[in-house]
mmCIF file of C-alpha atoms and ligand atoms in Angstrom:
data_model
loop_
_atom_site.group_PDB
_atom_site.id
_atom_site.type_symbol
_atom_site.label_atom_id
_atom_site.label_comp_id
_atom_site.label_asym_id
_atom_site.label_seq_id
_atom_site.Cartn_x
_atom_site.Cartn_y
_atom_site.Cartn_z
ATOM 1 C CA UNK A 576 20.746 -16.381 -0.446
ATOM 2 C CA UNK A 577 18.268 -16.035 -3.331
ATOM 3 C CA UNK A 578 19.198 -13.689 -6.115
ATOM 4 C CA UNK A 579 16.989 -10.767 -7.139
ATOM 5 C CA UNK A 580 16.039 -12.216 -10.539
ATOM 6 C CA UNK A 581 14.586 -15.344 -8.902
ATOM 7 C CA UNK A 582 12.746 -13.190 -6.350
ATOM 8 C CA UNK A 583 11.294 -11.109 -9.177
ATOM 9 C CA UNK A 584 9.750 -14.249 -10.690
ATOM 10 C CA UNK A 585 8.139 -15.218 -7.381
ATOM 11 C CA UNK A 586 4.362 -14.538 -7.572
ATOM 12 C CA UNK A 587 3.478 -11.730 -5.174
ATOM 13 C CA UNK A 588 0.649 -9.749 -3.628
ATOM 14 C CA UNK A 589 0.786 -6.436 -1.830
ATOM 15 C CA UNK A 590 -1.497 -4.472 0.463
ATOM 16 C CA UNK A 591 0.163 -1.069 0.781
ATOM 17 C CA UNK A 592 0.812 0.946 -2.363
ATOM 18 C CA UNK A 593 -0.482 4.447 -3.134
ATOM 19 C CA UNK A 594 -1.825 4.909 -6.657
ATOM 20 C CA UNK A 595 -0.691 8.537 -6.844
ATOM 21 C CA UNK A 596 2.671 7.445 -5.393
ATOM 22 C CA UNK A 597 3.082 4.844 -8.137
ATOM 23 C CA UNK A 598 3.322 7.358 -10.995
ATOM 24 C CA UNK A 599 6.778 7.453 -12.624
ATOM 25 C CA UNK A 600 8.312 10.964 -12.711
ATOM 26 C CA UNK A 601 8.175 11.080 -16.526
ATOM 27 C CA UNK A 602 4.438 10.274 -16.481
ATOM 28 C CA UNK A 603 3.734 12.892 -13.781
ATOM 29 C CA UNK A 604 5.548 15.531 -15.855
ATOM 30 C CA UNK A 605 3.675 14.505 -19.016
ATOM 31 C CA UNK A 606 0.307 14.732 -17.175
ATOM 32 C CA UNK A 607 1.209 18.092 -15.608
ATOM 33 C CA UNK A 608 2.092 19.538 -19.022
ATOM 34 C CA UNK A 609 -1.057 18.089 -20.596
ATOM 35 C CA UNK A 610 -3.258 19.510 -17.844
ATOM 36 C CA UNK A 611 -1.438 22.814 -17.416
ATOM 37 C CA UNK A 612 -0.465 22.042 -13.816
ATOM 38 C CA UNK A 613 2.578 23.582 -12.159
ATOM 39 C CA UNK A 614 5.247 21.226 -10.775
ATOM 40 C CA UNK A 615 8.236 22.259 -8.627
ATOM 41 C CA UNK A 616 10.487 20.995 -11.466
ATOM 42 C CA UNK A 617 10.009 19.401 -14.899
ATOM 43 C CA UNK A 618 13.291 17.493 -14.621
ATOM 44 C CA UNK A 619 12.452 13.806 -14.122
ATOM 45 C CA UNK A 620 15.763 13.267 -12.297
ATOM 46 C CA UNK A 621 14.915 15.994 -9.780
ATOM 47 C CA UNK A 622 11.149 15.673 -9.212
ATOM 48 C CA UNK A 623 11.346 12.836 -6.679
ATOM 49 C CA UNK A 624 13.945 14.462 -4.400
ATOM 50 C CA UNK A 625 12.916 15.329 -0.841
ATOM 51 C CA UNK A 626 14.544 15.509 2.592
ATOM 52 C CA UNK A 627 11.718 14.574 4.954
ATOM 53 C CA UNK A 628 8.070 13.505 5.157
ATOM 54 C CA UNK A 629 6.553 17.018 4.767
ATOM 55 C CA UNK A 630 8.739 17.641 1.674
ATOM 56 C CA UNK A 631 7.779 14.246 0.244
ATOM 57 C CA UNK A 632 4.096 15.059 0.780
ATOM 58 C CA UNK A 633 4.519 18.394 -1.022
ATOM 59 C CA UNK A 634 5.787 16.520 -4.097
ATOM 60 C CA UNK A 635 3.075 13.869 -3.674
ATOM 61 C CA UNK A 636 0.368 16.564 -3.640
ATOM 62 C CA UNK A 637 1.848 18.131 -6.788
ATOM 63 C CA UNK A 638 1.631 14.750 -8.526
ATOM 64 C CA UNK A 639 -1.975 14.394 -7.297
ATOM 65 C CA UNK A 640 -2.754 17.791 -8.858
ATOM 66 C CA UNK A 641 -1.373 16.543 -12.193
ATOM 67 C CA UNK A 642 -3.900 13.681 -12.344
ATOM 68 C CA UNK A 643 -7.032 15.561 -13.357
ATOM 69 C CA UNK A 644 -9.462 13.512 -15.461
ATOM 70 C CA UNK A 645 -10.999 10.049 -15.209
ATOM 71 C CA UNK A 646 -8.914 9.105 -18.263
ATOM 72 C CA UNK A 647 -5.754 10.208 -16.411
ATOM 73 C CA UNK A 648 -6.700 7.898 -13.554
ATOM 74 C CA UNK A 649 -7.301 5.004 -15.948
ATOM 75 C CA UNK A 650 -3.880 5.617 -17.476
ATOM 76 C CA UNK A 651 -1.933 5.734 -14.196
ATOM 77 C CA UNK A 652 -3.833 2.788 -12.673
ATOM 78 C CA UNK A 653 -3.172 0.642 -15.732
ATOM 79 C CA UNK A 654 0.506 1.600 -15.862
ATOM 80 C CA UNK A 655 1.081 1.026 -12.128
ATOM 81 C CA UNK A 656 -0.384 -2.462 -12.315
ATOM 82 C CA UNK A 657 1.243 -3.421 -15.625
ATOM 83 C CA UNK A 658 4.688 -2.212 -14.494
ATOM 84 C CA UNK A 659 4.593 -4.260 -11.288
ATOM 85 C CA UNK A 660 3.219 -7.360 -13.040
ATOM 86 C CA UNK A 661 5.935 -7.228 -15.704
ATOM 87 C CA UNK A 662 8.844 -6.302 -13.423
ATOM 88 C CA UNK A 663 8.093 -8.497 -10.419
ATOM 89 C CA UNK A 664 5.210 -10.920 -11.135
ATOM 90 C CA UNK A 665 2.737 -8.954 -8.970
ATOM 91 C CA UNK A 666 -0.611 -10.763 -9.071
ATOM 92 C CA UNK A 667 -2.769 -9.010 -6.492
ATOM 93 C CA UNK A 668 -2.612 -5.479 -5.124
ATOM 94 C CA UNK A 669 -4.722 -3.296 -2.880
ATOM 95 C CA UNK A 670 -4.093 0.309 -3.888
ATOM 96 C CA UNK A 671 -4.737 3.411 -1.821
ATOM 97 C CA UNK A 672 -6.140 6.433 -3.598
ATOM 98 C CA UNK A 673 -6.736 9.915 -2.094
ATOM 99 C CA UNK A 674 -9.973 11.168 -3.711
ATOM 100 C CA UNK A 675 -10.019 14.363 -1.609
ATOM 101 C CA UNK A 676 -6.667 15.388 -3.117
ATOM 102 C CA UNK A 677 -8.622 15.716 -6.393
ATOM 103 C CA UNK A 678 -11.510 17.956 -5.276
ATOM 104 C CA UNK A 679 -12.470 18.949 -8.825
ATOM 105 C CA UNK A 680 -13.136 15.368 -9.922
ATOM 106 C CA UNK A 681 -16.312 13.870 -8.405
ATOM 107 C CA UNK A 682 -15.690 10.530 -6.671
ATOM 108 C CA UNK A 683 -17.852 8.424 -9.042
ATOM 109 C CA UNK A 684 -15.843 9.658 -12.052
ATOM 110 C CA UNK A 685 -12.521 9.150 -10.308
ATOM 111 C CA UNK A 686 -13.631 5.648 -9.340
ATOM 112 C CA UNK A 687 -14.771 4.827 -12.881
ATOM 113 C CA UNK A 688 -11.391 5.904 -14.260
ATOM 114 C CA UNK A 689 -9.371 3.872 -11.759
ATOM 115 C CA UNK A 690 -11.560 0.797 -12.280
ATOM 116 C CA UNK A 691 -11.121 1.032 -16.068
ATOM 117 C CA UNK A 692 -7.355 0.961 -15.594
ATOM 118 C CA UNK A 693 -7.367 -1.833 -12.997
ATOM 119 C CA UNK A 694 -9.695 -4.046 -15.048
ATOM 120 C CA UNK A 695 -7.713 -3.564 -18.270
ATOM 121 C CA UNK A 696 -4.459 -4.408 -16.441
ATOM 122 C CA UNK A 697 -6.046 -7.580 -15.077
ATOM 123 C CA UNK A 698 -7.067 -8.660 -18.597
ATOM 124 C CA UNK A 699 -3.691 -7.826 -20.152
ATOM 125 C CA UNK A 700 -1.301 -8.738 -17.331
ATOM 126 C CA UNK A 701 -3.179 -11.047 -14.937
ATOM 127 C CA UNK A 702 -2.867 -8.735 -11.917
ATOM 128 C CA UNK A 703 -5.947 -8.239 -9.728
ATOM 129 C CA UNK A 704 -6.455 -4.685 -8.429
ATOM 130 C CA UNK A 705 -8.518 -3.659 -5.414
ATOM 131 C CA UNK A 706 -9.005 -0.137 -4.100
ATOM 132 C CA UNK A 707 -8.834 1.463 -0.648
ATOM 133 C CA UNK A 708 -9.947 5.118 -0.712
ATOM 134 C CA UNK A 709 -7.762 6.810 1.891
ATOM 135 C CA UNK A 710 -8.586 9.744 4.127
ATOM 136 C CA UNK A 711 -6.000 12.526 4.062
ATOM 137 C CA UNK A 712 -5.591 12.975 7.836
ATOM 138 C CA UNK A 713 -4.329 16.541 7.366
ATOM 139 C CA UNK A 714 -7.827 17.507 6.153
ATOM 140 C CA UNK A 715 -10.925 17.870 8.345
ATOM 141 C CA UNK A 716 -13.131 15.111 9.751
ATOM 142 C CA UNK A 717 -15.976 16.582 7.734
ATOM 143 C CA UNK A 718 -14.054 16.143 4.443
ATOM 144 C CA UNK A 719 -13.289 12.564 5.538
ATOM 145 C CA UNK A 720 -16.952 11.989 6.382
ATOM 146 C CA UNK A 721 -18.074 13.180 2.947
ATOM 147 C CA UNK A 722 -15.553 10.822 1.331
ATOM 148 C CA UNK A 723 -16.809 7.811 3.262
ATOM 149 C CA UNK A 724 -20.425 8.693 2.409
ATOM 150 C CA UNK A 725 -19.442 8.837 -1.293
ATOM 151 C CA UNK A 726 -17.690 5.467 -1.023
ATOM 152 C CA UNK A 727 -20.801 3.940 0.565
ATOM 153 C CA UNK A 728 -23.162 5.558 -1.962
ATOM 154 C CA UNK A 729 -21.125 4.254 -4.918
ATOM 155 C CA UNK A 730 -20.226 0.827 -3.586
ATOM 156 C CA UNK A 731 -18.504 -1.604 -5.975
ATOM 157 C CA UNK A 732 -16.842 -4.954 -5.227
ATOM 158 C CA UNK A 733 -13.360 -3.633 -6.038
ATOM 159 C CA UNK A 734 -13.502 -1.063 -3.224
ATOM 160 C CA UNK A 735 -12.675 -3.183 -0.197
ATOM 161 C CA UNK A 736 -12.102 -0.756 2.646
ATOM 162 C CA UNK A 737 -10.889 2.629 3.799
ATOM 163 C CA UNK A 738 -7.482 3.884 4.876
ATOM 164 C CA UNK A 739 -5.920 6.893 6.594
ATOM 165 C CA UNK A 740 -2.683 8.395 5.343
ATOM 166 C CA UNK A 741 -0.457 11.504 4.939
ATOM 167 C CA UNK A 742 1.622 12.824 7.851
ATOM 168 C CA UNK A 743 0.866 10.622 10.860
ATOM 169 C CA UNK A 744 2.132 13.274 13.273
ATOM 170 C CA UNK A 745 -0.919 15.300 12.206
ATOM 171 C CA UNK A 746 -4.520 14.090 12.402
ATOM 172 C CA UNK A 747 -4.732 11.747 15.436
ATOM 173 C CA UNK A 748 -6.974 8.636 15.109
ATOM 174 C CA UNK A 749 -9.624 10.025 17.490
ATOM 175 C CA UNK A 750 -10.375 12.790 14.973
ATOM 176 C CA UNK A 751 -11.783 10.142 12.604
ATOM 177 C CA UNK A 752 -13.513 7.852 15.115
ATOM 178 C CA UNK A 753 -17.011 8.696 13.854
ATOM 179 C CA UNK A 754 -16.021 8.333 10.222
ATOM 180 C CA UNK A 755 -14.489 4.897 10.844
ATOM 181 C CA UNK A 756 -17.553 3.815 12.832
ATOM 182 C CA UNK A 757 -19.717 4.729 9.838
ATOM 183 C CA UNK A 758 -17.428 2.781 7.485
ATOM 184 C CA UNK A 759 -17.508 -0.228 9.791
ATOM 185 C CA UNK A 760 -21.311 -0.172 9.992
ATOM 186 C CA UNK A 761 -21.427 -0.118 6.180
ATOM 187 C CA UNK A 762 -19.252 -3.232 6.004
ATOM 188 C CA UNK A 763 -16.006 -1.583 4.845
ATOM 189 C CA UNK A 764 -12.704 -3.039 6.046
ATOM 190 C CA UNK A 765 -10.396 -0.648 7.911
ATOM 191 C CA UNK A 766 -6.702 0.121 7.975
ATOM 192 C CA UNK A 767 -4.669 3.221 8.920
ATOM 193 C CA UNK A 768 -1.135 4.515 8.659
ATOM 194 C CA UNK A 769 0.164 4.685 12.225
ATOM 195 C CA UNK A 770 3.474 4.744 14.058
ATOM 196 C CA UNK A 771 5.479 5.471 10.917
ATOM 197 C CA UNK A 772 6.901 8.642 12.458
ATOM 198 C CA UNK A 773 4.391 9.095 15.307
ATOM 199 C CA UNK A 774 4.563 7.177 18.579
ATOM 200 C CA UNK A 775 3.400 3.604 19.194
ATOM 201 C CA UNK A 776 0.342 4.800 21.099
ATOM 202 C CA UNK A 777 -1.095 5.752 17.714
ATOM 203 C CA UNK A 778 -1.047 2.092 16.656
ATOM 204 C CA UNK A 779 -3.016 1.119 19.769
ATOM 205 C CA UNK A 780 -5.498 3.960 19.171
ATOM 206 C CA UNK A 781 -5.963 2.956 15.541
ATOM 207 C CA UNK A 782 -6.870 -0.568 16.645
ATOM 208 C CA UNK A 783 -9.064 0.487 19.579
ATOM 209 C CA UNK A 784 -10.639 3.757 18.428
ATOM 210 C CA UNK A 785 -10.852 3.136 14.664
ATOM 211 C CA UNK A 786 -11.388 -0.631 14.761
ATOM 212 C CA UNK A 787 -8.504 -1.206 12.330
ATOM 213 C CA UNK A 788 -7.911 -4.768 11.170
ATOM 214 C CA UNK A 789 -4.590 -3.862 9.603
ATOM 215 C CA UNK A 790 -1.972 -1.197 10.336
ATOM 216 C CA UNK A 791 0.220 0.438 7.695
ATOM 217 C CA UNK A 792 3.862 0.795 8.835
ATOM 218 C CA UNK A 793 3.635 0.752 12.676
ATOM 219 C CA UNK A 794 7.408 0.719 13.242
ATOM 220 C CA UNK A 795 7.246 2.648 16.532
ATOM 221 C CA UNK A 796 5.599 -0.351 18.151
ATOM 222 C CA UNK A 797 8.919 -2.070 18.534
ATOM 223 C CA UNK A 798 10.016 0.498 21.153
ATOM 224 C CA UNK A 799 6.867 0.200 23.295
ATOM 225 C CA UNK A 800 6.335 -3.165 25.065
ATOM 226 C CA UNK A 801 2.763 -2.297 26.102
ATOM 227 C CA UNK A 802 1.665 -1.331 22.576
ATOM 228 C CA UNK A 803 3.483 -4.374 21.181
ATOM 229 C CA UNK A 804 1.706 -6.753 23.571
ATOM 230 C CA UNK A 805 -1.617 -5.136 22.663
ATOM 231 C CA UNK A 806 -0.964 -5.523 18.928
ATOM 232 C CA UNK A 807 0.082 -9.159 19.345
ATOM 233 C CA UNK A 808 -3.100 -9.891 21.304
ATOM 234 C CA UNK A 809 -5.280 -8.105 18.742
ATOM 235 C CA UNK A 810 -3.846 -10.140 15.839
ATOM 236 C CA UNK A 811 -3.682 -7.167 13.453
ATOM 237 C CA UNK A 812 -1.526 -7.467 10.356
ATOM 238 C CA UNK A 813 1.201 -4.866 9.690
ATOM 239 C CA UNK A 814 1.625 -3.803 6.045
ATOM 240 C CA UNK A 815 5.259 -2.647 6.206
ATOM 241 C CA UNK A 816 7.385 -1.069 3.477
ATOM 242 C CA UNK A 817 11.060 -1.951 3.305
ATOM 243 C CA UNK A 818 12.478 1.069 1.440
ATOM 244 C CA UNK A 819 10.394 3.865 2.946
ATOM 245 C CA UNK A 820 11.034 2.477 6.440
ATOM 246 C CA UNK A 821 14.788 2.691 5.743
ATOM 247 C CA UNK A 822 14.341 6.139 4.239
ATOM 248 C CA UNK A 823 12.522 7.548 7.283
ATOM 249 C CA UNK A 824 14.672 5.633 9.793
ATOM 250 C CA UNK A 825 18.168 5.841 8.273
ATOM 251 C CA UNK A 826 19.761 4.891 11.587
ATOM 252 C CA UNK A 827 17.923 1.533 11.536
ATOM 253 C CA UNK A 828 18.484 -0.236 8.245
ATOM 254 C CA UNK A 829 19.251 -3.767 7.057
ATOM 255 C CA UNK A 830 19.222 -6.281 9.917
ATOM 256 C CA UNK A 831 18.616 -3.352 12.313
ATOM 257 C CA UNK A 832 15.313 -2.500 10.544
ATOM 258 C CA UNK A 833 12.273 -2.227 12.828
ATOM 259 C CA UNK A 834 10.608 -4.648 10.378
ATOM 260 C CA UNK A 835 13.104 -7.372 11.312
ATOM 261 C CA UNK A 836 12.398 -6.717 15.001
ATOM 262 C CA UNK A 837 8.621 -6.761 14.368
ATOM 263 C CA UNK A 838 8.872 -10.173 12.673
ATOM 264 C CA UNK A 839 11.074 -11.477 15.512
ATOM 265 C CA UNK A 840 8.432 -10.296 18.004
ATOM 266 C CA UNK A 841 5.863 -12.439 16.191
ATOM 267 C CA UNK A 842 3.781 -9.726 14.519
ATOM 268 C CA UNK A 843 2.132 -10.857 11.264
ATOM 269 C CA UNK A 844 3.470 -8.591 8.528
ATOM 270 C CA UNK A 845 3.884 -8.144 4.807
ATOM 271 C CA UNK A 846 6.491 -6.418 2.640
ATOM 272 C CA UNK A 847 5.051 -3.702 0.366
ATOM 273 C CA UNK A 848 6.270 -0.977 -1.987
ATOM 274 C CA UNK A 849 4.379 2.154 -0.682
ATOM 275 C CA UNK A 850 5.249 4.830 -3.324
ATOM 276 C CA UNK A 851 7.596 2.809 -5.553
ATOM 277 C CA UNK A 852 8.962 5.208 -8.223
ATOM 278 C CA UNK A 853 9.123 8.096 -5.741
ATOM 279 C CA UNK A 854 11.596 6.073 -3.644
ATOM 280 C CA UNK A 855 13.378 4.350 -6.537
ATOM 281 C CA UNK A 856 11.948 0.939 -5.765
ATOM 282 C CA UNK A 857 9.402 -1.680 -6.848
ATOM 283 C CA UNK A 858 7.933 -4.734 -5.160
ATOM 284 C CA UNK A 859 10.762 -6.936 -6.515
ATOM 285 C CA UNK A 860 13.386 -4.701 -4.933
ATOM 286 C CA UNK A 861 11.397 -4.581 -1.677
ATOM 287 C CA UNK A 862 11.459 -8.384 -1.500
ATOM 288 C CA UNK A 863 15.171 -8.411 -2.252
ATOM 289 C CA UNK A 864 15.907 -5.915 0.548
ATOM 290 C CA UNK A 865 13.868 -7.939 3.025
ATOM 291 C CA UNK A 866 15.267 -11.283 1.825
ATOM 292 C CA UNK A 867 18.830 -10.030 2.313
ATOM 293 C CA UNK A 868 18.208 -8.783 5.868
ATOM 294 C CA UNK A 869 16.090 -11.776 6.898
ATOM 295 C CA UNK A 870 18.345 -14.319 5.148
ATOM 296 C CA UNK A 871 15.369 -15.786 3.327
ATOM 297 C CA UNK A 872 15.549 -19.025 1.344
ATOM 298 C CA UNK A 873 13.110 -19.405 -1.564
ATOM 299 C CA UNK A 874 10.796 -21.319 0.771
ATOM 300 C CA UNK A 875 10.865 -18.379 3.209
ATOM 301 C CA UNK A 876 10.079 -15.930 0.398
ATOM 302 C CA UNK A 877 7.168 -18.110 -0.707
ATOM 303 C CA UNK A 878 5.877 -18.186 2.844
ATOM 304 C CA UNK A 879 6.129 -14.378 2.981
ATOM 305 C CA UNK A 880 4.174 -14.031 -0.270
ATOM 306 C CA UNK A 881 1.470 -16.450 0.946
ATOM 307 C CA UNK A 882 1.150 -14.581 4.260
ATOM 308 C CA UNK A 883 0.111 -11.489 2.293
ATOM 309 C CA UNK A 884 -2.831 -13.393 0.832
ATOM 310 C CA UNK A 885 -3.857 -14.415 4.338
ATOM 311 C CA UNK A 886 -4.298 -10.711 5.224
ATOM 312 C CA UNK A 887 -5.768 -9.627 1.850
ATOM 313 C CA UNK A 888 -9.360 -8.357 1.733
ATOM 314 C CA UNK A 889 -10.583 -10.785 -0.908
ATOM 315 C CA UNK A 890 -13.225 -13.475 -0.837
ATOM 316 C CA UNK A 891 -12.028 -16.922 0.124
ATOM 317 C CA UNK A 892 -12.605 -18.520 -3.289
ATOM 318 C CA UNK A 893 -10.333 -15.971 -4.926
ATOM 319 C CA UNK A 894 -7.832 -16.287 -2.063
ATOM 320 C CA UNK A 895 -7.703 -20.053 -2.449
ATOM 321 C CA UNK A 896 -7.155 -19.739 -6.219
ATOM 322 C CA UNK A 897 -4.255 -17.343 -5.693
ATOM 323 C CA UNK A 898 -2.720 -19.554 -2.989
ATOM 324 C CA UNK A 899 -2.839 -22.539 -5.379
ATOM 325 C CA UNK A 900 -1.298 -20.495 -8.202
ATOM 326 C CA UNK A 901 1.435 -19.102 -5.935
ATOM 327 C CA UNK A 902 2.298 -22.584 -4.621
ATOM 328 C CA UNK A 903 2.372 -24.127 -8.098
ATOM 329 C CA UNK A 904 4.517 -21.399 -9.628
ATOM 330 C CA UNK A 905 6.943 -21.181 -6.722
ATOM 331 C CA UNK A 906 7.359 -24.959 -6.721
ATOM 332 C CA UNK A 907 8.280 -24.639 -10.417
ATOM 333 C CA UNK A 908 10.947 -22.119 -9.348
ATOM 334 C CA UNK A 909 12.406 -24.732 -6.982
ATOM 335 C CA UNK A 910 10.651 -24.200 -3.627
ATOM 336 C CA UNK A 911 9.163 -27.011 -1.604
ATOM 337 C CA UNK A 912 5.422 -26.667 -1.131
ATOM 338 C CA UNK A 913 5.080 -24.519 1.954
ATOM 339 C CA UNK A 914 2.183 -25.340 4.210
ATOM 340 C CA UNK A 915 0.300 -22.364 5.498
ATOM 341 C CA UNK A 916 -3.004 -22.026 7.236
ATOM 342 C CA UNK A 917 -5.098 -19.639 5.217
ATOM 343 C CA UNK A 918 -8.136 -18.126 6.888
ATOM 344 C CA UNK A 919 -11.267 -19.795 5.505
HETATM 345 ZN ZN1 LIG B 2362 1.835 4.493 2.773
#
């Protein structure tokens, strides 16, 4: 069994982390005070306490309200990237952001702030940041449509695709079919949260109706043989999250995690941190949880980290560079050089 300190030094990439969910409680409280925004509590030990998904989303929306200016976004984006690079050698991350949770800040200004933070973190800490503006599925299709039009009108290389998040029991995929079709036609990659709490059918619909190339979470699929067979045939990648899966499915943890069953069924998947400080985790701890349940050797952990790059929405030159760096550094940690077919 590999120990957590060695796993923390393993170079990593992740595909499922929410920028507004990556704000430490102390920072959220500082921003709320600075911007005159009301929080349910100003006690950092109490802010990230919730009993279920709706309660979590209430806190999440309060944190969103605390991030007001482009400079705030630069600050939280920089800190999120720097923290993960320092704590767990994170080298590449695709971050979700919910622009429509910040209706008073026009998208181009929000984007400029986030990009300032991501670019500065790359210079200072060697971690590449990419952005996936995410539709809040609890809002209307028209709000989602306006967001996608703004993303298309202000296209930059760092914005790689669109996502769909918030409570998956609300806002079925079909509601956003037209919006996803527009994103697809404009060349944006597509992912969606599905089957986290909702049923497996939602995973199938996200693939078929929204044209998703990746699915976030998707745990329900393990209880539905038809949806599972469909997902296996489609080849979609599942961006799973070790801690939040355990949190929302407390009866299925450790070796009983749906993520273990998904891997055993042959689904391509990655381990990600979701909303790290809100759930008391980071990407290093996520790898340690998975490594313990899966019984990973260092070679297995390296293979897991390389698989993430296979599903990342980056150009192949950059992907190849990261694969070479990951292999070199992990070999220095004591792994044999894992062979892995990377999509060219
Ligand atoms: Zn998520």
